[in-house]
Structures are given as C-alpha cells and as structure tokens.
PDB file of C-alpha atoms in Angstrom:
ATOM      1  CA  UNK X 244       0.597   2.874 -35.493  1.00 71.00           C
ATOM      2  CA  UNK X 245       3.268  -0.359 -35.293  1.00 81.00           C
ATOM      3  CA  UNK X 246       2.279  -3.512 -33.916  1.00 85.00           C
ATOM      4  CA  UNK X 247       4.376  -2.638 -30.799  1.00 86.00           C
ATOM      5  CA  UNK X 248       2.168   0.236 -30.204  1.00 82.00           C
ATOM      6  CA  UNK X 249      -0.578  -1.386 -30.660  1.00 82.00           C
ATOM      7  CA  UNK X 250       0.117  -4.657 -28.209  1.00 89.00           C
ATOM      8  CA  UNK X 251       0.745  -2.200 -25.446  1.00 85.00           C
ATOM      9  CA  UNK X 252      -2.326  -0.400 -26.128  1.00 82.00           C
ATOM     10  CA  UNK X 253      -4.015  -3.741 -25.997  1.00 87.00           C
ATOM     11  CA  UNK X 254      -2.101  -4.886 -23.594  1.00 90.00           C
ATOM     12  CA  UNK X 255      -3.382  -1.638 -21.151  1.00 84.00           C
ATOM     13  CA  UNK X 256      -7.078  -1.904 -22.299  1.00 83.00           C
ATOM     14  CA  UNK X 257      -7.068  -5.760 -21.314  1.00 88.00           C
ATOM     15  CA  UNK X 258      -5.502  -5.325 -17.400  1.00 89.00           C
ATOM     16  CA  UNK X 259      -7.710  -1.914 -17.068  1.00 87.00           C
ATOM     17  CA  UNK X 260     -11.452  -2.441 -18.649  1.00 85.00           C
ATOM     18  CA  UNK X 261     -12.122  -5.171 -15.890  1.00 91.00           C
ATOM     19  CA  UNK X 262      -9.945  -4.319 -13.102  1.00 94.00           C
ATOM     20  CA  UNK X 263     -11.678  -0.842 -11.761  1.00 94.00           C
ATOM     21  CA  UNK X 264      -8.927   1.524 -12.832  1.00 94.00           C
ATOM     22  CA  UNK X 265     -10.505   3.470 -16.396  1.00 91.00           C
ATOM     23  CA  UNK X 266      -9.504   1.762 -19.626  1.00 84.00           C
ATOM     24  CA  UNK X 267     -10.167   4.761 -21.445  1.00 84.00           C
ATOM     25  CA  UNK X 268      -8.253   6.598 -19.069  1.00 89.00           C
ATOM     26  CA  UNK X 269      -4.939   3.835 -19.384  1.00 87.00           C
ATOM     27  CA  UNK X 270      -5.176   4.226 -22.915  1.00 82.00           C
ATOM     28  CA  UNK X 271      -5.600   8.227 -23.383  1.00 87.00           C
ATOM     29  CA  UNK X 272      -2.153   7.857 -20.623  1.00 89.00           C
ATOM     30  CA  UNK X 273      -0.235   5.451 -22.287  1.00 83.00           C
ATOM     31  CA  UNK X 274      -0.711   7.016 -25.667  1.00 80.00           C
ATOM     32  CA  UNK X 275       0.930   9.963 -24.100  1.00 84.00           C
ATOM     33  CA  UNK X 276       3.476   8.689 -21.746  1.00 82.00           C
ATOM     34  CA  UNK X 277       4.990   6.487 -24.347  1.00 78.00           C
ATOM     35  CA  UNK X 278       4.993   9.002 -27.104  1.00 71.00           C
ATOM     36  CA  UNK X 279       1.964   7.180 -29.618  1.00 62.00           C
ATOM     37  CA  UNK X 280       1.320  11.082 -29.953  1.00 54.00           C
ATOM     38  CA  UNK X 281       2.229  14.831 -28.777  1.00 47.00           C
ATOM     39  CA  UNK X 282       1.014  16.729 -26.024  1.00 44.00           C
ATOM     40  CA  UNK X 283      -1.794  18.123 -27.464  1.00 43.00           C
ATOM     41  CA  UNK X 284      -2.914  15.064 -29.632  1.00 45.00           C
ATOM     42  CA  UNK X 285      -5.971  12.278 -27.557  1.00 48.00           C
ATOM     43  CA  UNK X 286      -6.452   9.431 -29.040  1.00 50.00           C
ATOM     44  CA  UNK X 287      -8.198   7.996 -31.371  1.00 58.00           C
ATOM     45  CA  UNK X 288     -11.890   6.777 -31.072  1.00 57.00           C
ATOM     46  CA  UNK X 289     -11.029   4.118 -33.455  1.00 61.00           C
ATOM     47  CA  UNK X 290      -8.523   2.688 -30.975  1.00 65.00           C
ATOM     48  CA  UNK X 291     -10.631   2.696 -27.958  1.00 65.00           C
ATOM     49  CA  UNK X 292     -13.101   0.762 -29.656  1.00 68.00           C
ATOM     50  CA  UNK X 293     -10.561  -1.980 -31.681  1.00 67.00           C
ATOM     51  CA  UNK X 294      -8.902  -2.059 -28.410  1.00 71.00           C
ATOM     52  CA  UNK X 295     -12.564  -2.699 -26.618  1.00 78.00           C
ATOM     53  CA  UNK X 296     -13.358  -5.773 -29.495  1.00 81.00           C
ATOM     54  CA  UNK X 297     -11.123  -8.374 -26.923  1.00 86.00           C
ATOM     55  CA  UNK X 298     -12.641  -7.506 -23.683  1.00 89.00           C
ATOM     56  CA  UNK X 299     -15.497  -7.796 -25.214  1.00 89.00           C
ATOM     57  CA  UNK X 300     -14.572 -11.545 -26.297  1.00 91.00           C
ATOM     58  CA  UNK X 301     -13.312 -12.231 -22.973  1.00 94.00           C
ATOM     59  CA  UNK X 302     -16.292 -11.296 -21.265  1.00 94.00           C
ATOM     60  CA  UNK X 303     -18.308 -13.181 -23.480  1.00 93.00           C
ATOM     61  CA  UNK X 304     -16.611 -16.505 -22.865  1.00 95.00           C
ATOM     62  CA  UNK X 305     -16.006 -15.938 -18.961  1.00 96.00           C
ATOM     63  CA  UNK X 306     -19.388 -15.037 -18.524  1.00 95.00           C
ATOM     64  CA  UNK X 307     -21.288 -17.430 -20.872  1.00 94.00           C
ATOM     65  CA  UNK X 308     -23.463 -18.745 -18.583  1.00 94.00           C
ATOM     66  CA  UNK X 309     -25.064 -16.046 -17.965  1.00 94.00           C
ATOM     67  CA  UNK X 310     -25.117 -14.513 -21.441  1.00 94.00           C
ATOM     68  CA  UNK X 311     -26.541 -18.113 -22.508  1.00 94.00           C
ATOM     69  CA  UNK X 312     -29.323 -17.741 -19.415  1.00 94.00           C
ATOM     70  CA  UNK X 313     -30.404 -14.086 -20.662  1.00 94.00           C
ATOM     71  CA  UNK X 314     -30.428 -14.823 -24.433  1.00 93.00           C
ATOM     72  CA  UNK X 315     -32.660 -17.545 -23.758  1.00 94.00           C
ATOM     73  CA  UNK X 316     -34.609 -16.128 -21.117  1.00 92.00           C
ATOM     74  CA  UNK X 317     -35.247 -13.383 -23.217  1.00 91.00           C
ATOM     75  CA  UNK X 318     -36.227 -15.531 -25.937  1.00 92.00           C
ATOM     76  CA  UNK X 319     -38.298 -17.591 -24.190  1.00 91.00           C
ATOM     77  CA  UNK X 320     -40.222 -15.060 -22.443  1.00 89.00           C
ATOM     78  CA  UNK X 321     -41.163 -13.253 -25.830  1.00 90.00           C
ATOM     79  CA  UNK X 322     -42.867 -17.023 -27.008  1.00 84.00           C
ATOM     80  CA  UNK X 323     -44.911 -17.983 -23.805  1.00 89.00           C
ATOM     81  CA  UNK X 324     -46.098 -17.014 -20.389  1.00 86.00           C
ATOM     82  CA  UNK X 325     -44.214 -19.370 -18.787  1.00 87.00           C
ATOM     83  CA  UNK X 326     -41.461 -18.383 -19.867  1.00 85.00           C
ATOM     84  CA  UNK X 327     -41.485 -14.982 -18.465  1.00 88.00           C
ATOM     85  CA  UNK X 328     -41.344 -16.405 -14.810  1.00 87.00           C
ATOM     86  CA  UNK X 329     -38.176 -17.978 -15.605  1.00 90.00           C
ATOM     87  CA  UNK X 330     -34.825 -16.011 -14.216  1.00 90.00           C
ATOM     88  CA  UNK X 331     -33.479 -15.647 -17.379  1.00 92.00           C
ATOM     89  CA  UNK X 332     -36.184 -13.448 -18.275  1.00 94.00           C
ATOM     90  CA  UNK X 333     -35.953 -11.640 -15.293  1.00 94.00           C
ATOM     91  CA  UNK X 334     -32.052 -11.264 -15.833  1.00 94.00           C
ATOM     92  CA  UNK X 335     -32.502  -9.897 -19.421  1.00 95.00           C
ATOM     93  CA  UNK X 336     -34.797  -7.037 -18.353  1.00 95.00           C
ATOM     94  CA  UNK X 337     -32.707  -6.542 -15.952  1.00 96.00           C
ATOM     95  CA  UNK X 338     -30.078  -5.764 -18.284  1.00 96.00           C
ATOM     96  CA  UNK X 339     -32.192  -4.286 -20.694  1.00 95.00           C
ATOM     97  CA  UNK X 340     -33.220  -1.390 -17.479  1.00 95.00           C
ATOM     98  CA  UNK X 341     -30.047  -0.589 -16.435  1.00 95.00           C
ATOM     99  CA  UNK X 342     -28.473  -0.374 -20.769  1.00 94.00           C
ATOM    100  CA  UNK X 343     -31.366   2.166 -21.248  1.00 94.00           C
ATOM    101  CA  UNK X 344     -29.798   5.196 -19.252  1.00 93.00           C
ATOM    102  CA  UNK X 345     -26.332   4.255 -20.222  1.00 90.00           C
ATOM    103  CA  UNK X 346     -27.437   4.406 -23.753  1.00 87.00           C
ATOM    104  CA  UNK X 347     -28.991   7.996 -23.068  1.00 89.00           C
ATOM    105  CA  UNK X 348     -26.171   9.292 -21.241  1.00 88.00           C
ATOM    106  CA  UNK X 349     -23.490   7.789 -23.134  1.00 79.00           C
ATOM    107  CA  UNK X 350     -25.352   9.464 -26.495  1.00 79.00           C
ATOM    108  CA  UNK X 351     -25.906  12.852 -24.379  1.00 81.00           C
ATOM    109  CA  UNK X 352     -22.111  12.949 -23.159  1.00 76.00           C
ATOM    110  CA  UNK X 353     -20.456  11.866 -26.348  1.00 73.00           C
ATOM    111  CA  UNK X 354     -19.064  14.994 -27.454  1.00 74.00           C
ATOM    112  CA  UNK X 355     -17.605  15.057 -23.834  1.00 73.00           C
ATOM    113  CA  UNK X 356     -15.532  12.433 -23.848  1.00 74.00           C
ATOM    114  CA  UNK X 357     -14.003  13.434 -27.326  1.00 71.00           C
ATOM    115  CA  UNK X 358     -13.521  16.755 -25.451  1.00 76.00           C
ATOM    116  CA  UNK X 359     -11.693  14.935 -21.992  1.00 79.00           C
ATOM    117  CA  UNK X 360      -9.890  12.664 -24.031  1.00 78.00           C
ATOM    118  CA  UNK X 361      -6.601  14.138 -22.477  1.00 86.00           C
ATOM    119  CA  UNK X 362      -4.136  13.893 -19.758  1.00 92.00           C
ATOM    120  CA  UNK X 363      -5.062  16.121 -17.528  1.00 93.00           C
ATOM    121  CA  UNK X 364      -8.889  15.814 -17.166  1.00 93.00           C
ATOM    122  CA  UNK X 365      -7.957  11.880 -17.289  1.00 94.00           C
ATOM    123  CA  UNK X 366      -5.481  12.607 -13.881  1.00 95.00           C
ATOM    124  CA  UNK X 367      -8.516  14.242 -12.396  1.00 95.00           C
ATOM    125  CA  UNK X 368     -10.819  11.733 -12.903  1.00 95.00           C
ATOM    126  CA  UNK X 369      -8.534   8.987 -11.800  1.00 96.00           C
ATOM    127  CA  UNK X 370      -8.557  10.695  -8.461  1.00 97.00           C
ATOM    128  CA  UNK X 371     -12.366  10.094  -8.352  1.00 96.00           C
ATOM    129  CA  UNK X 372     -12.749   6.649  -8.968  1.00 96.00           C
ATOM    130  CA  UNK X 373      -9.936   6.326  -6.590  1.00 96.00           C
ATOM    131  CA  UNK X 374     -12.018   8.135  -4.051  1.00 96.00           C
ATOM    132  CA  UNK X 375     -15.141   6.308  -4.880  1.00 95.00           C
ATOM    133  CA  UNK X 376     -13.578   2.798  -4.457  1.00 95.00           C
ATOM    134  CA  UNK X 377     -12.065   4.119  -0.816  1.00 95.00           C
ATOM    135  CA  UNK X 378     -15.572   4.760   0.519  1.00 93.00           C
ATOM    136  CA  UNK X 379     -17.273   1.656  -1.453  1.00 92.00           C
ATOM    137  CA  UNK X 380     -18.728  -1.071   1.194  1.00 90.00           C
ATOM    138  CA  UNK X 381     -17.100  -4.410   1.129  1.00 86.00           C
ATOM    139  CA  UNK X 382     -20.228  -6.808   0.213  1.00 87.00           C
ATOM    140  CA  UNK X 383     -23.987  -7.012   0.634  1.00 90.00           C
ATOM    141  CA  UNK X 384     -26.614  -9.619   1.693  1.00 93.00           C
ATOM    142  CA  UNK X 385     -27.593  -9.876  -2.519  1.00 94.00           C
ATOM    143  CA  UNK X 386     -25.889 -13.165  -4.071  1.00 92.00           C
ATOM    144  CA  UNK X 387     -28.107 -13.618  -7.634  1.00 91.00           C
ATOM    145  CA  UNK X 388     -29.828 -11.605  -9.858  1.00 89.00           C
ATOM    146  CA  UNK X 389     -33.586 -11.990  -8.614  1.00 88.00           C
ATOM    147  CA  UNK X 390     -32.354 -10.301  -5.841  1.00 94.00           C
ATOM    148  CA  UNK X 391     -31.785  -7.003  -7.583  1.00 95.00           C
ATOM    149  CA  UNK X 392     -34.560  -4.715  -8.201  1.00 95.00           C
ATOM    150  CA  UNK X 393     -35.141  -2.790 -11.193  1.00 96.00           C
ATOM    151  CA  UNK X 394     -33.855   0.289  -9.322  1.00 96.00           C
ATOM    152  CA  UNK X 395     -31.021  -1.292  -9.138  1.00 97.00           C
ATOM    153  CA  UNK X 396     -30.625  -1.757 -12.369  1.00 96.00           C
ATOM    154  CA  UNK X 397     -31.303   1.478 -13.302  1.00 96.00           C
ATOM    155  CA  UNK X 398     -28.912   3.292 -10.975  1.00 97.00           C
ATOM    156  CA  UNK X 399     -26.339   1.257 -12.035  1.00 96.00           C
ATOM    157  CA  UNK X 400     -26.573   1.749 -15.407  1.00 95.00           C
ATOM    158  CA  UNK X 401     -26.683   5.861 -14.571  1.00 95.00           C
ATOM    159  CA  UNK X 402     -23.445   5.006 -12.945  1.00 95.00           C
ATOM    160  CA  UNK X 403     -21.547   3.093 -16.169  1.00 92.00           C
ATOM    161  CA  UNK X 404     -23.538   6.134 -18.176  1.00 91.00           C
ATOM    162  CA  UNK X 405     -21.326   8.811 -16.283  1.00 90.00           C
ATOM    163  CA  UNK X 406     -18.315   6.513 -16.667  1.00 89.00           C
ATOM    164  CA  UNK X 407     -17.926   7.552 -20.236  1.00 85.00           C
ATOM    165  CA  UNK X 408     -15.633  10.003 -19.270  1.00 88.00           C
ATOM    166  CA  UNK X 409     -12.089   9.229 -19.263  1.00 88.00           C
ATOM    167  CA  UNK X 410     -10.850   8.257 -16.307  1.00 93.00           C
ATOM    168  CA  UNK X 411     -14.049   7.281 -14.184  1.00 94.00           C
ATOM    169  CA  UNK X 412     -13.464   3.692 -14.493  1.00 94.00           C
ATOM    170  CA  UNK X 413     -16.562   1.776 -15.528  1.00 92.00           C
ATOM    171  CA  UNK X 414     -16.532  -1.111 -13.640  1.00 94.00           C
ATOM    172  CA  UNK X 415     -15.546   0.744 -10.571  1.00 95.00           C
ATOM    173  CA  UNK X 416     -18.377   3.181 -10.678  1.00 95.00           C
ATOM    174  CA  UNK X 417     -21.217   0.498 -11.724  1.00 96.00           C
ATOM    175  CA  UNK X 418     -19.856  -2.425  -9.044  1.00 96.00           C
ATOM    176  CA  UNK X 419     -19.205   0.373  -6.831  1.00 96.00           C
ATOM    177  CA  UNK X 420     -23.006   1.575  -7.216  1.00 96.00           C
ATOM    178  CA  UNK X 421     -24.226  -2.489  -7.028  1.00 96.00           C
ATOM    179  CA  UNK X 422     -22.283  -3.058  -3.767  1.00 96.00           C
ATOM    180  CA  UNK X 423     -23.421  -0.173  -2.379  1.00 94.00           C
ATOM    181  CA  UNK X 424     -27.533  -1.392  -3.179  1.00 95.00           C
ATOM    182  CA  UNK X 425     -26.829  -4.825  -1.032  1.00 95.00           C
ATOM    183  CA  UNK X 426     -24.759  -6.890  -3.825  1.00 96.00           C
ATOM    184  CA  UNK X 427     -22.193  -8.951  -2.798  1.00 94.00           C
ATOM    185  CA  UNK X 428     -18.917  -8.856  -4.734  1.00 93.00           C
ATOM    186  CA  UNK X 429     -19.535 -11.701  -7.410  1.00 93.00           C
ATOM    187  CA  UNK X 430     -23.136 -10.649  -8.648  1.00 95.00           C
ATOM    188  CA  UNK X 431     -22.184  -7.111  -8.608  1.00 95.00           C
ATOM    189  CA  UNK X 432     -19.473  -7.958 -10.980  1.00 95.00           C
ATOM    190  CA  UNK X 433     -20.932 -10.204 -12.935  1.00 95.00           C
ATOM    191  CA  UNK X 434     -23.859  -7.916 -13.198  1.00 96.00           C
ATOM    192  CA  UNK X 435     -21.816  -4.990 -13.963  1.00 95.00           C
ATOM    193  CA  UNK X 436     -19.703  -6.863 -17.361  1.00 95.00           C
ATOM    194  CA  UNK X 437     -23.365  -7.896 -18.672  1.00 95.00           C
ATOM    195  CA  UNK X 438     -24.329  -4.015 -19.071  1.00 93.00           C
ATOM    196  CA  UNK X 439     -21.047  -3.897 -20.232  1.00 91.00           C
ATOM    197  CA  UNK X 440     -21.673  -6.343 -23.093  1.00 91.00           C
ATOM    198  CA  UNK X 441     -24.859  -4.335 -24.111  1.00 88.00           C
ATOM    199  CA  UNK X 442     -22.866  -1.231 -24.290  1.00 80.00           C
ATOM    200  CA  UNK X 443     -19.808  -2.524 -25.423  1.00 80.00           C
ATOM    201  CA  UNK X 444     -21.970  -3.406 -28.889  1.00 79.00           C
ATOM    202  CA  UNK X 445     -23.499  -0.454 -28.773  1.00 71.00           C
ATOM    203  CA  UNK X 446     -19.917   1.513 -28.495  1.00 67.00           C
ATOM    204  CA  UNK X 447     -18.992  -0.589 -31.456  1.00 67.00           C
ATOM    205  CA  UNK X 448     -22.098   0.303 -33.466  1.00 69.00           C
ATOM    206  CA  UNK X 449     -21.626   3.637 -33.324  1.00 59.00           C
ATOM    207  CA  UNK X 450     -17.833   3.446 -34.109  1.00 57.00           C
ATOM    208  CA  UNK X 451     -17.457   1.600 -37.140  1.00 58.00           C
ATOM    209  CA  UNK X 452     -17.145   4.905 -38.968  1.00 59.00           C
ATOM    210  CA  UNK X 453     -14.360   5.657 -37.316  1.00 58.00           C
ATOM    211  CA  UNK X 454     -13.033   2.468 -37.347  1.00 56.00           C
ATOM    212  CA  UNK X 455     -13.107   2.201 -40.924  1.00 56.00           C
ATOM    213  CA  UNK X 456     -11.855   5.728 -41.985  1.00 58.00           C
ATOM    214  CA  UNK X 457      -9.082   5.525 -39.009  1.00 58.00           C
ATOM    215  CA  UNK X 458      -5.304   5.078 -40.766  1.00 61.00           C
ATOM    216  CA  UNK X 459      -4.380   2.161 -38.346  1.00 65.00           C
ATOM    217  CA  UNK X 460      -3.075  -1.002 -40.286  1.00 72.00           C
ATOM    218  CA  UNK X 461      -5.064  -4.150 -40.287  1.00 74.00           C
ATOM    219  CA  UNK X 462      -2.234  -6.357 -38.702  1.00 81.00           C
ATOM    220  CA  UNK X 463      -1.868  -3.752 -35.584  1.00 80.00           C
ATOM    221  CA  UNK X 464      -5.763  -3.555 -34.913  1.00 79.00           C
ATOM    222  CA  UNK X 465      -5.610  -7.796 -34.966  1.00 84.00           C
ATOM    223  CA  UNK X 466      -3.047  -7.616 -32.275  1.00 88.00           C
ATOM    224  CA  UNK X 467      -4.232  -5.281 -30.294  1.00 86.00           C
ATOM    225  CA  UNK X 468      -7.829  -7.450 -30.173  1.00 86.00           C
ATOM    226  CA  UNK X 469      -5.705 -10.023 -29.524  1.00 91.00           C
ATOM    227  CA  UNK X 470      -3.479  -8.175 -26.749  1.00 92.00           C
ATOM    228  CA  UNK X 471      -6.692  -7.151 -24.849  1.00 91.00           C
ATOM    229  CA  UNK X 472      -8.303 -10.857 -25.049  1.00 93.00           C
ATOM    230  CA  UNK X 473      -5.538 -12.407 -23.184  1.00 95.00           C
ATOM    231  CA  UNK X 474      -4.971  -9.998 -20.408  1.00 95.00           C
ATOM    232  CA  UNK X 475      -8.355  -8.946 -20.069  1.00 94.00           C
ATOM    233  CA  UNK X 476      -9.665 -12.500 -19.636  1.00 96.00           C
ATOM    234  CA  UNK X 477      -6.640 -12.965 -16.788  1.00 96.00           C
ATOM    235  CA  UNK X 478      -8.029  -9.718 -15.316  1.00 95.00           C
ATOM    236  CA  UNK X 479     -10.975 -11.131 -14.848  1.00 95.00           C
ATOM    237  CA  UNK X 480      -9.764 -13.955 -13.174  1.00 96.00           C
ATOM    238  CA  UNK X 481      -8.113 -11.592 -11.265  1.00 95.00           C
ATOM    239  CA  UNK X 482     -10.703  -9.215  -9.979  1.00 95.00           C
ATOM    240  CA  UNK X 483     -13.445 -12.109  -9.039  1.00 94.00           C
ATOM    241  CA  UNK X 484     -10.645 -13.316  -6.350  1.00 94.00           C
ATOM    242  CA  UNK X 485      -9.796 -10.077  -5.065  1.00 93.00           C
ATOM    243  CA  UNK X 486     -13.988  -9.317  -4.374  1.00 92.00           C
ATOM    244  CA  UNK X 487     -14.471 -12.673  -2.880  1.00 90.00           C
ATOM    245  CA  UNK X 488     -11.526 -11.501  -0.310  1.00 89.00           C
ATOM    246  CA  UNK X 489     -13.490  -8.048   0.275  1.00 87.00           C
ATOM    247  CA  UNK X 490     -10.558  -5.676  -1.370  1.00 90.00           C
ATOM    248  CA  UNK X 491     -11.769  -3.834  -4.099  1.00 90.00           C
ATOM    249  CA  UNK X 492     -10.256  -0.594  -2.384  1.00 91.00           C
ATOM    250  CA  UNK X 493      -6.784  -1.512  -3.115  1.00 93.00           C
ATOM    251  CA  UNK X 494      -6.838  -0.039  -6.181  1.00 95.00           C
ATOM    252  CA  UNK X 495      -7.504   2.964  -4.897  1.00 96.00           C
ATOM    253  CA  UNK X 496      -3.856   4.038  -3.669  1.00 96.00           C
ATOM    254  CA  UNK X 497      -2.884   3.109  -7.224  1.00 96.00           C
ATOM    255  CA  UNK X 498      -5.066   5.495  -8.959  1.00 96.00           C
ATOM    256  CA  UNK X 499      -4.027   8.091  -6.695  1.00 97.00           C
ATOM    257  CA  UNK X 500      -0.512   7.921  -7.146  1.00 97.00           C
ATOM    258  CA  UNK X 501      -0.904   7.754 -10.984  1.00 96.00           C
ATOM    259  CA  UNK X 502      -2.727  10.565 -11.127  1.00 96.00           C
ATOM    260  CA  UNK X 503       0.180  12.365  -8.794  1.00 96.00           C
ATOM    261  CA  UNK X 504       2.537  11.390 -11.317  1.00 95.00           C
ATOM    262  CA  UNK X 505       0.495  12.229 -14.626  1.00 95.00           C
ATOM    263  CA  UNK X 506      -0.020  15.975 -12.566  1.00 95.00           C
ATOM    264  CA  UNK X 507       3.638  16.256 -11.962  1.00 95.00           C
ATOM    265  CA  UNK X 508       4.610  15.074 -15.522  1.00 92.00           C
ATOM    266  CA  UNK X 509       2.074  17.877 -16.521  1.00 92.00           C
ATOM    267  CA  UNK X 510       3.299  20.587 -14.567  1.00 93.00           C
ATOM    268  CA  UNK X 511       7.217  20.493 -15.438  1.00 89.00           C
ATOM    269  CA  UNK X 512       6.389  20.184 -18.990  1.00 80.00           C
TER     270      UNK X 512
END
C-alpha cells in the first residue's frame, strides 16, 4: 500500500465513522472502486483498524469532557459511597451496559464481517442504514445522560453490536436507536461515540495481530491515522450541527444512490 492509498483510505474512514454513512462500508468501497485490490479481494482487517486509531483520537479530544466525567466517575464511585451518586458514575455504567452486548455480538459476528467484507453485501447494507435514517424521529424530550435508562443503554449497544457488518453504519444505527428512546440529537450522539470509544479499544485489542503481521509500511499506516484524525474530527463538527437542525435523514438519499451505483458497477462487470 503507498501513502496515496493510504491518505484516501484515511481520508474515507475520517468523513464516514462519525457521519452515519458505514466506515467499514466506505473503506471495503473505496478499496475497490479505486483499484487498492481486485474484484474478489476485501480488505484488510489491519486497515480498518489503523484506519480506526484517528477517529478514535478525534473522539477522544472532542469529547473529553465527558470521557474526563466517566473516568472519574468511575473511579470515584469504586473508592466511596458518595461517589456513586455522582453522574459520572452513573454515565460510566451507562457505558459499561450498553459495551457489554456490543462486545458479545461483535465477538459472535466476527467471522461475519470477514465474510461481508465485499461490495456487494456492503451495497445492500448501505440501503439499510439509508432506510433506517429515513424513518428515524427528529429529537426527543432526553438532553443528558441521567435521563437515559439502562435499557437504553443496552438497546443501543445491541444496535452498534449489529453494526459490525459492513455497511450498517454504526453511528447511524446506535443514534438512530437513542433518538428513537426520547434522546435528543446531541446526547444521542455524544452517547453513541462513548460506546464507540469502548469498542473502538476493544476492536484494537483484538487486532494487533493483524496489525502486526499485515505487509502495510509504517509511513502509510502513520498517514492514514493521521488522514482519519483531521477529517474525522471536522466530521464531527459537522454532524453535531446538522442534529441540532433536526436532519440526520439527509444522508439517507446519499446512501441510496451509492449503493445504486456500487449495484450497477457490479452488474456490468
């Protein structure tokens, strides 16, 4: 893989992790469209997750408030009693609810995404998270995180569980799910890249065999981190406006039409 490869990779994980659209999906797409490998080649695991090491970063500083407030509510609520009434604990098991069935799904449906890793179960799947953010409510009464219950948390982390496959984006399906439990646009997102961080780690965890036995050269893996830090962070930006204004569905026509395309492209091979 050249650099150039791997900024556009990075480049396409950054814009696509946050905005609701499939990251995994862009990437398994891009890889093909732009000829990073043949027809019947999906790509690697190692570039998914080196690719997924700058949104991580840029979650991590955009949302470092809250981080800060779970890490020490967590912390705090393990030394003293008083500590566990503070919203920072509450936040942290929160998170720590809704990471527990992503963790068992994404474990359970690993082998699937290695075996959807391709264009055309990646054009389906588009299709669906288009069709999901279409019929996704606008905004809810729920504006901070004591507001969510622990069923919340837990059906939300189902929904990033099932987004390990390629093409169900996973911010679309969890702040689709937390909009549609009484969340208003800003917690649902900000709530949604949280479970994201847990998993995100987790992802990483897991990968670093890959990561290290993967033939990808040590400069193009530091761009591509570096690719996916800067847009990802500007897709953030990005995707907090456009909930405050009520139109997460715009996406949707997008995802439909590239999933026409990737069909067509398909078809006349």
């Amino acid at each position: 893989m050249t650099v150039f490869e791997a900024v556009v990779l990075g480049v396409v994980q950054g814009l696509t992790e946050f905005l609701p659209v499939s990251s995994s999906g862009h990437l398994v797409l891009a890889n093909w469209f732009f000829g990073f490998s043949g027809p019947g080649e999906s790509l690697e695991l190692a570039v998914d997750i080196a690719a997924n090491t700058g949104t991580l970063l840029a979650v991590l500083i955009f949302l470092r408030r809250d981080v800060l407030q779970a890490v020490g509510g967590f912390a705090g609520g393990l030394l003293s009693a008083q500590g566990r009434r503070s919203e920072g604990w509450r936040l942290a098991l929160l998170i720590l609810a809704g990471s527990l069935p992503t963790a068992l799904l994404g474990l359970a449906l690993r082998e699937v995404f290695h075996s959807l890793n391709s264009p055309l179960p990646v054009a389906l799947a588009l299709a669906v998270t288009g069709l999901i953010l279409w019929i996704t409510p606008r905004s809810g009464p729920k504006s901070t995180p004591g507001d969510l219950t622990f069923r919340d948390a837990l059906i939300a982390g189902v929904a990033q569980g099932v987004a390990v496959v390629p093409g169900i984006s996973r911010s679309g399906a969890t702040i689709a799910t937390l909009l549609g439990r009484g969340a208003n646009g800003a917690l649902a997102a900000r709530f949604s890249f949280l479970l994201y961080l847990v998993a995100s780690f987790g992802v990483a965890l897991l990968g670093l065999t890959e990561v290290r036995t993967a033939q990808i050269p040590l400069g193009a893996l530091a761009a591509m981190t570096a690719a996916s830090f800067i847009t990802g962070y500007l897709a953030l930006i990005l995707l907090f406006r456009l909930l405050r204004l009520g139109r997460f569905r715009i996406f949707a026509p997008y995802l439909w039409t590239v999933s026409a395309i990737t069909l067509l492209s398909l078809a006349l091979q």
